[in-house]
PDB file of C-alpha atoms in Angstrom:
ATOM      1  CA  UNK A  21     111.384 111.037 123.888  1.00 85.00           C
ATOM      2  CA  UNK A  22     112.271 107.937 121.836  1.00 94.00           C
ATOM      3  CA  UNK A  23     108.666 106.906 120.953  1.00 97.00           C
ATOM      4  CA  UNK A  24     106.429 108.974 118.793  1.00 97.00           C
ATOM      5  CA  UNK A  25     102.771 108.234 117.804  1.00 98.00           C
ATOM      6  CA  UNK A  26     101.182 108.748 114.306  1.00 98.00           C
ATOM      7  CA  UNK A  27     104.483 109.591 112.831  1.00 98.00           C
ATOM      8  CA  UNK A  28     104.353 110.600 109.119  1.00 98.00           C
ATOM      9  CA  UNK A  29     106.648 108.451 107.177  1.00 98.00           C
ATOM     10  CA  UNK A  30     107.088 110.888 104.222  1.00 97.00           C
ATOM     11  CA  UNK A  31     109.762 112.670 106.320  1.00 96.00           C
ATOM     12  CA  UNK A  32     111.700 109.490 106.822  1.00 96.00           C
ATOM     13  CA  UNK A  33     112.008 108.265 103.242  1.00 95.00           C
ATOM     14  CA  UNK A  34     114.032 109.719 100.494  1.00 92.00           C
ATOM     15  CA  UNK A  35     111.118 109.424  98.051  1.00 94.00           C
ATOM     16  CA  UNK A  36     109.223 111.648 100.412  1.00 96.00           C
ATOM     17  CA  UNK A  37     105.960 109.437 100.491  1.00 96.00           C
ATOM     18  CA  UNK A  38     104.187 107.517 103.024  1.00 97.00           C
ATOM     19  CA  UNK A  39     101.344 107.918 105.494  1.00 98.00           C
ATOM     20  CA  UNK A  40     101.710 107.664 109.150  1.00 98.00           C
ATOM     21  CA  UNK A  41     103.170 104.822 111.176  1.00 98.00           C
ATOM     22  CA  UNK A  42     101.301 104.026 114.287  1.00 98.00           C
ATOM     23  CA  UNK A  43     104.448 104.081 116.460  1.00 98.00           C
ATOM     24  CA  UNK A  44     107.976 105.305 115.577  1.00 98.00           C
ATOM     25  CA  UNK A  45     110.742 104.356 117.729  1.00 98.00           C
ATOM     26  CA  UNK A  46     114.360 105.794 117.689  1.00 98.00           C
ATOM     27  CA  UNK A  47     116.657 103.556 119.989  1.00 97.00           C
ATOM     28  CA  UNK A  48     119.800 105.207 121.304  1.00 97.00           C
ATOM     29  CA  UNK A  49     121.640 102.087 122.461  1.00 97.00           C
ATOM     30  CA  UNK A  50     122.222  98.508 121.598  1.00 97.00           C
ATOM     31  CA  UNK A  51     120.274  97.588 124.982  1.00 96.00           C
ATOM     32  CA  UNK A  52     117.255  99.730 123.823  1.00 97.00           C
ATOM     33  CA  UNK A  53     117.271  98.069 120.430  1.00 97.00           C
ATOM     34  CA  UNK A  54     117.380  94.613 121.972  1.00 97.00           C
ATOM     35  CA  UNK A  55     114.530  95.531 124.501  1.00 96.00           C
ATOM     36  CA  UNK A  56     112.166  96.822 121.788  1.00 97.00           C
ATOM     37  CA  UNK A  57     112.717  94.042 119.456  1.00 96.00           C
ATOM     38  CA  UNK A  58     112.512  91.404 122.197  1.00 95.00           C
ATOM     39  CA  UNK A  59     109.235  92.819 123.405  1.00 96.00           C
ATOM     40  CA  UNK A  60     107.775  93.082 119.832  1.00 96.00           C
ATOM     41  CA  UNK A  61     108.713  89.480 119.060  1.00 93.00           C
ATOM     42  CA  UNK A  62     106.420  88.329 122.062  1.00 94.00           C
ATOM     43  CA  UNK A  63     103.477  90.142 120.638  1.00 96.00           C
ATOM     44  CA  UNK A  64     101.480  90.014 117.372  1.00 95.00           C
ATOM     45  CA  UNK A  65     102.494  93.762 116.730  1.00 97.00           C
ATOM     46  CA  UNK A  66     103.789  94.238 113.181  1.00 97.00           C
ATOM     47  CA  UNK A  67     107.074  96.067 113.226  1.00 97.00           C
ATOM     48  CA  UNK A  68     109.935  96.837 110.769  1.00 96.00           C
ATOM     49  CA  UNK A  69     113.538  97.947 111.286  1.00 97.00           C
ATOM     50  CA  UNK A  70     114.517 100.850 109.070  1.00 97.00           C
ATOM     51  CA  UNK A  71     117.414 103.068 108.303  1.00 95.00           C
ATOM     52  CA  UNK A  72     117.823 106.198 106.123  1.00 93.00           C
ATOM     53  CA  UNK A  73     114.656 105.181 104.194  1.00 94.00           C
ATOM     54  CA  UNK A  74     116.379 105.211 100.979  1.00 91.00           C
ATOM     55  CA  UNK A  75     115.167 101.739  99.901  1.00 85.00           C
ATOM     56  CA  UNK A  76     111.867 102.157 101.289  1.00 92.00           C
ATOM     57  CA  UNK A  77     108.455 102.867  99.832  1.00 95.00           C
ATOM     58  CA  UNK A  78     105.681 103.423 102.278  1.00 96.00           C
ATOM     59  CA  UNK A  79     101.923 103.385 101.387  1.00 96.00           C
ATOM     60  CA  UNK A  80      99.987 106.442 101.698  1.00 96.00           C
ATOM     61  CA  UNK A  81      97.581 104.613 104.099  1.00 97.00           C
ATOM     62  CA  UNK A  82     100.382 104.374 106.505  1.00 97.00           C
ATOM     63  CA  UNK A  83     102.047 101.579 108.429  1.00 98.00           C
ATOM     64  CA  UNK A  84      99.932  99.760 111.033  1.00 97.00           C
ATOM     65  CA  UNK A  85     102.502  98.778 113.441  1.00 98.00           C
ATOM     66  CA  UNK A  86     105.941  99.989 114.958  1.00 98.00           C
ATOM     67  CA  UNK A  87     108.916 101.324 112.892  1.00 98.00           C
ATOM     68  CA  UNK A  88     112.152 100.960 114.751  1.00 98.00           C
ATOM     69  CA  UNK A  89     114.595 103.444 113.171  1.00 98.00           C
ATOM     70  CA  UNK A  90     118.402 102.999 113.469  1.00 97.00           C
ATOM     71  CA  UNK A  91     119.383 106.492 112.275  1.00 95.00           C
ATOM     72  CA  UNK A  92     121.388 109.465 113.734  1.00 95.00           C
ATOM     73  CA  UNK A  93     120.633 108.550 117.172  1.00 96.00           C
ATOM     74  CA  UNK A  94     122.272 105.287 116.792  1.00 97.00           C
ATOM     75  CA  UNK A  95     125.298 106.472 114.604  1.00 97.00           C
ATOM     76  CA  UNK A  96     128.971 107.049 114.981  1.00 96.00           C
ATOM     77  CA  UNK A  97     132.378 105.440 114.152  1.00 98.00           C
ATOM     78  CA  UNK A  98     135.691 104.673 115.725  1.00 97.00           C
ATOM     79  CA  UNK A  99     139.084 104.148 114.229  1.00 95.00           C
ATOM     80  CA  UNK A 100     140.082 100.983 116.204  1.00 84.00           C
ATOM     81  CA  UNK A 101     143.367 100.004 114.688  1.00 74.00           C
ATOM     82  CA  UNK A 102     146.202 101.079 112.309  1.00 71.00           C
ATOM     83  CA  UNK A 103     148.017  98.296 111.087  1.00 62.00           C
ATOM     84  CA  UNK A 104     151.770  98.379 110.071  1.00 63.00           C
ATOM     85  CA  UNK A 105     150.743  97.606 106.512  1.00 66.00           C
ATOM     86  CA  UNK A 106     148.935 100.924 106.162  1.00 74.00           C
ATOM     87  CA  UNK A 107     145.449  99.129 106.757  1.00 89.00           C
ATOM     88  CA  UNK A 108     143.053 100.852 108.932  1.00 95.00           C
ATOM     89  CA  UNK A 109     140.115  99.170 110.899  1.00 96.00           C
ATOM     90  CA  UNK A 110     137.053 101.381 111.352  1.00 97.00           C
ATOM     91  CA  UNK A 111     133.953 100.312 113.278  1.00 98.00           C
ATOM     92  CA  UNK A 112     130.714 102.133 112.407  1.00 98.00           C
ATOM     93  CA  UNK A 113     127.346 101.715 113.983  1.00 98.00           C
ATOM     94  CA  UNK A 114     124.327 100.675 111.825  1.00 98.00           C
ATOM     95  CA  UNK A 115     122.631 104.196 111.840  1.00 98.00           C
ATOM     96  CA  UNK A 116     125.889 106.070 110.397  1.00 98.00           C
ATOM     97  CA  UNK A 117     125.217 107.565 107.049  1.00 97.00           C
ATOM     98  CA  UNK A 118     127.390 106.356 104.274  1.00 97.00           C
ATOM     99  CA  UNK A 119     127.911 110.047 102.945  1.00 96.00           C
ATOM    100  CA  UNK A 120     128.794 111.419 106.342  1.00 97.00           C
ATOM    101  CA  UNK A 121     131.238 108.511 107.135  1.00 98.00           C
ATOM    102  CA  UNK A 122     133.037 108.743 103.678  1.00 97.00           C
ATOM    103  CA  UNK A 123     133.638 112.436 104.001  1.00 97.00           C
ATOM    104  CA  UNK A 124     134.910 112.187 107.528  1.00 97.00           C
ATOM    105  CA  UNK A 125     137.227 109.434 106.624  1.00 97.00           C
ATOM    106  CA  UNK A 126     138.562 111.269 103.590  1.00 97.00           C
ATOM    107  CA  UNK A 127     139.371 114.240 105.770  1.00 96.00           C
ATOM    108  CA  UNK A 128     141.450 111.911 107.825  1.00 94.00           C
ATOM    109  CA  UNK A 129     143.148 110.381 104.811  1.00 94.00           C
ATOM    110  CA  UNK A 130     141.484 107.153 104.924  1.00 95.00           C
ATOM    111  CA  UNK A 131     140.581 105.643 101.636  1.00 96.00           C
ATOM    112  CA  UNK A 132     138.769 102.616 100.493  1.00 97.00           C
ATOM    113  CA  UNK A 133     135.343 103.893 101.078  1.00 98.00           C
ATOM    114  CA  UNK A 134     135.097 106.267  98.082  1.00 97.00           C
ATOM    115  CA  UNK A 135     132.636 103.781  96.226  1.00 97.00           C
ATOM    116  CA  UNK A 136     130.180 103.926  99.135  1.00 97.00           C
ATOM    117  CA  UNK A 137     130.245 107.646  99.909  1.00 96.00           C
ATOM    118  CA  UNK A 138     127.531 108.624  97.346  1.00 92.00           C
ATOM    119  CA  UNK A 139     125.093 105.897  98.117  1.00 94.00           C
ATOM    120  CA  UNK A 140     122.248 107.343 100.109  1.00 92.00           C
ATOM    121  CA  UNK A 141     121.829 104.893 102.913  1.00 94.00           C
ATOM    122  CA  UNK A 142     123.306 103.899 106.298  1.00 97.00           C
ATOM    123  CA  UNK A 143     125.774 101.266 107.375  1.00 98.00           C
ATOM    124  CA  UNK A 144     123.170  98.678 108.502  1.00 98.00           C
ATOM    125  CA  UNK A 145     121.377  98.574 105.031  1.00 96.00           C
ATOM    126  CA  UNK A 146     124.498  98.777 103.157  1.00 97.00           C
ATOM    127  CA  UNK A 147     125.848  95.646 105.073  1.00 97.00           C
ATOM    128  CA  UNK A 148     122.616  93.780 104.795  1.00 97.00           C
ATOM    129  CA  UNK A 149     122.305  94.252 101.046  1.00 96.00           C
ATOM    130  CA  UNK A 150     126.078  94.274 100.117  1.00 97.00           C
ATOM    131  CA  UNK A 151     125.601  97.847  98.689  1.00 96.00           C
ATOM    132  CA  UNK A 152     128.080  98.842  96.003  1.00 96.00           C
ATOM    133  CA  UNK A 153     128.829 101.030  93.116  1.00 94.00           C
ATOM    134  CA  UNK A 154     131.554 101.871  90.642  1.00 91.00           C
ATOM    135  CA  UNK A 155     133.386  98.726  91.062  1.00 91.00           C
ATOM    136  CA  UNK A 156     133.261  98.525  94.846  1.00 95.00           C
ATOM    137  CA  UNK A 157     130.892  96.770  97.226  1.00 97.00           C
ATOM    138  CA  UNK A 158     130.698  96.114 101.051  1.00 98.00           C
ATOM    139  CA  UNK A 159     131.975  92.439 100.619  1.00 98.00           C
ATOM    140  CA  UNK A 160     135.180  94.159  99.676  1.00 98.00           C
ATOM    141  CA  UNK A 161     135.685  95.870 102.887  1.00 98.00           C
ATOM    142  CA  UNK A 162     133.756  94.245 105.600  1.00 98.00           C
ATOM    143  CA  UNK A 163     135.849  92.432 108.308  1.00 97.00           C
ATOM    144  CA  UNK A 164     132.940  91.447 110.651  1.00 98.00           C
ATOM    145  CA  UNK A 165     129.474  92.470 111.626  1.00 98.00           C
ATOM    146  CA  UNK A 166     127.562  92.472 114.960  1.00 98.00           C
ATOM    147  CA  UNK A 167     123.792  91.609 114.731  1.00 98.00           C
ATOM    148  CA  UNK A 168     120.889  90.658 116.512  1.00 97.00           C
ATOM    149  CA  UNK A 169     119.349  87.281 115.211  1.00 96.00           C
ATOM    150  CA  UNK A 170     116.059  86.037 115.032  1.00 91.00           C
ATOM    151  CA  UNK A 171     116.489  84.529 118.604  1.00 92.00           C
ATOM    152  CA  UNK A 172     117.028  87.916 119.915  1.00 92.00           C
ATOM    153  CA  UNK A 173     120.817  86.905 120.441  1.00 95.00           C
ATOM    154  CA  UNK A 174     123.670  89.314 119.787  1.00 96.00           C
ATOM    155  CA  UNK A 175     125.988  87.497 117.671  1.00 97.00           C
ATOM    156  CA  UNK A 176     129.322  88.248 115.476  1.00 98.00           C
ATOM    157  CA  UNK A 177     129.779  87.106 111.898  1.00 98.00           C
ATOM    158  CA  UNK A 178     133.198  87.303 109.959  1.00 98.00           C
ATOM    159  CA  UNK A 179     133.076  88.284 106.393  1.00 97.00           C
ATOM    160  CA  UNK A 180     133.208  84.771 105.145  1.00 96.00           C
ATOM    161  CA  UNK A 181     130.162  83.776 107.523  1.00 98.00           C
ATOM    162  CA  UNK A 182     128.256  86.518 105.973  1.00 97.00           C
ATOM    163  CA  UNK A 183     127.686  84.600 102.650  1.00 97.00           C
ATOM    164  CA  UNK A 184     127.881  87.754 100.402  1.00 97.00           C
ATOM    165  CA  UNK A 185     126.359  87.558  96.888  1.00 96.00           C
ATOM    166  CA  UNK A 186     125.079  90.137  94.603  1.00 95.00           C
ATOM    167  CA  UNK A 187     122.997  92.643  96.811  1.00 95.00           C
ATOM    168  CA  UNK A 188     122.359  90.026  99.614  1.00 96.00           C
ATOM    169  CA  UNK A 189     123.824  88.301 102.550  1.00 98.00           C
ATOM    170  CA  UNK A 190     122.903  85.800 105.242  1.00 98.00           C
ATOM    171  CA  UNK A 191     121.742  89.085 107.298  1.00 98.00           C
ATOM    172  CA  UNK A 192     119.053  89.816 104.727  1.00 97.00           C
ATOM    173  CA  UNK A 193     118.249  86.122 104.016  1.00 97.00           C
ATOM    174  CA  UNK A 194     117.652  85.494 107.831  1.00 97.00           C
ATOM    175  CA  UNK A 195     116.368  88.971 108.313  1.00 94.00           C
ATOM    176  CA  UNK A 196     118.716  89.844 111.204  1.00 97.00           C
ATOM    177  CA  UNK A 197     119.216  93.375 112.464  1.00 98.00           C
ATOM    178  CA  UNK A 198     122.784  94.960 112.094  1.00 98.00           C
ATOM    179  CA  UNK A 199     124.259  96.803 115.057  1.00 98.00           C
ATOM    180  CA  UNK A 200     127.681  97.613 113.732  1.00 98.00           C
ATOM    181  CA  UNK A 201     130.331  96.613 111.129  1.00 98.00           C
ATOM    182  CA  UNK A 202     134.131  96.582 111.247  1.00 97.00           C
ATOM    183  CA  UNK A 203     135.485  97.911 108.036  1.00 98.00           C
ATOM    184  CA  UNK A 204     139.130  97.384 106.570  1.00 96.00           C
ATOM    185  CA  UNK A 205     140.377 100.612 104.662  1.00 96.00           C
ATOM    186  CA  UNK A 206     143.781 102.152 104.198  1.00 95.00           C
ATOM    187  CA  UNK A 207     145.777 105.351 104.736  1.00 93.00           C
ATOM    188  CA  UNK A 208     145.903 107.540 101.583  1.00 92.00           C
ATOM    189  CA  UNK A 209     146.298 111.108 100.501  1.00 94.00           C
ATOM    190  CA  UNK A 210     143.141 113.074 101.640  1.00 95.00           C
ATOM    191  CA  UNK A 211     143.189 115.314  98.585  1.00 96.00           C
ATOM    192  CA  UNK A 212     143.265 112.456  96.162  1.00 97.00           C
ATOM    193  CA  UNK A 213     140.558 110.535  98.007  1.00 97.00           C
ATOM    194  CA  UNK A 214     138.320 113.712  98.069  1.00 96.00           C
ATOM    195  CA  UNK A 215     138.907 113.999  94.325  1.00 97.00           C
ATOM    196  CA  UNK A 216     137.841 110.448  93.886  1.00 96.00           C
ATOM    197  CA  UNK A 217     134.631 111.073  95.905  1.00 96.00           C
ATOM    198  CA  UNK A 218     133.883 114.062  93.651  1.00 95.00           C
ATOM    199  CA  UNK A 219     134.344 112.264  90.511  1.00 95.00           C
ATOM    200  CA  UNK A 220     131.987 109.440  91.521  1.00 93.00           C
ATOM    201  CA  UNK A 221     129.481 111.995  92.743  1.00 90.00           C
ATOM    202  CA  UNK A 222     129.585 113.629  89.183  1.00 90.00           C
ATOM    203  CA  UNK A 223     128.848 110.062  87.714  1.00 88.00           C
TER     204      UNK A 223
END
């Protein structure tokens, strides 16, 4: 049930365009992601890892290969630590949608993610490309990231090792696959945080 054939990509991109992908795979666990990617690397099958499809244009002729989607089936987050200073560490999986995460954190009075809440993407893509808006970007809040590198190894990078620049990172430059990210946020007033999100949504 994780594998579909001849999947129309227009339902998986925000522009609602794109023909059929030969295979569309939706892993649920890190092991499934690693197993699929390891297998594909040993073949000459063309493949691509995708998230929310918000930065993706697919040809009407489709994709002759495998799309590996890290989306709703590989999402979720955990509040892992609350420091005495008021800082909060949150770990989020690659498929977690930014809008959903931002709104859920706001309801818990956790701020610092407002700038990203309106971005139509997932954690994986946002970490990879250093997504940002309205004066904030992911390099401001990322503490560490777990990835699958090109050798098929799961590795962890600290923020300084990610070599962030404008809309890029070592993850993008070396075409690694994000599994999860740990973010440093802060406790705040839920109403004020929600109001800030509304203001940015209007902009």
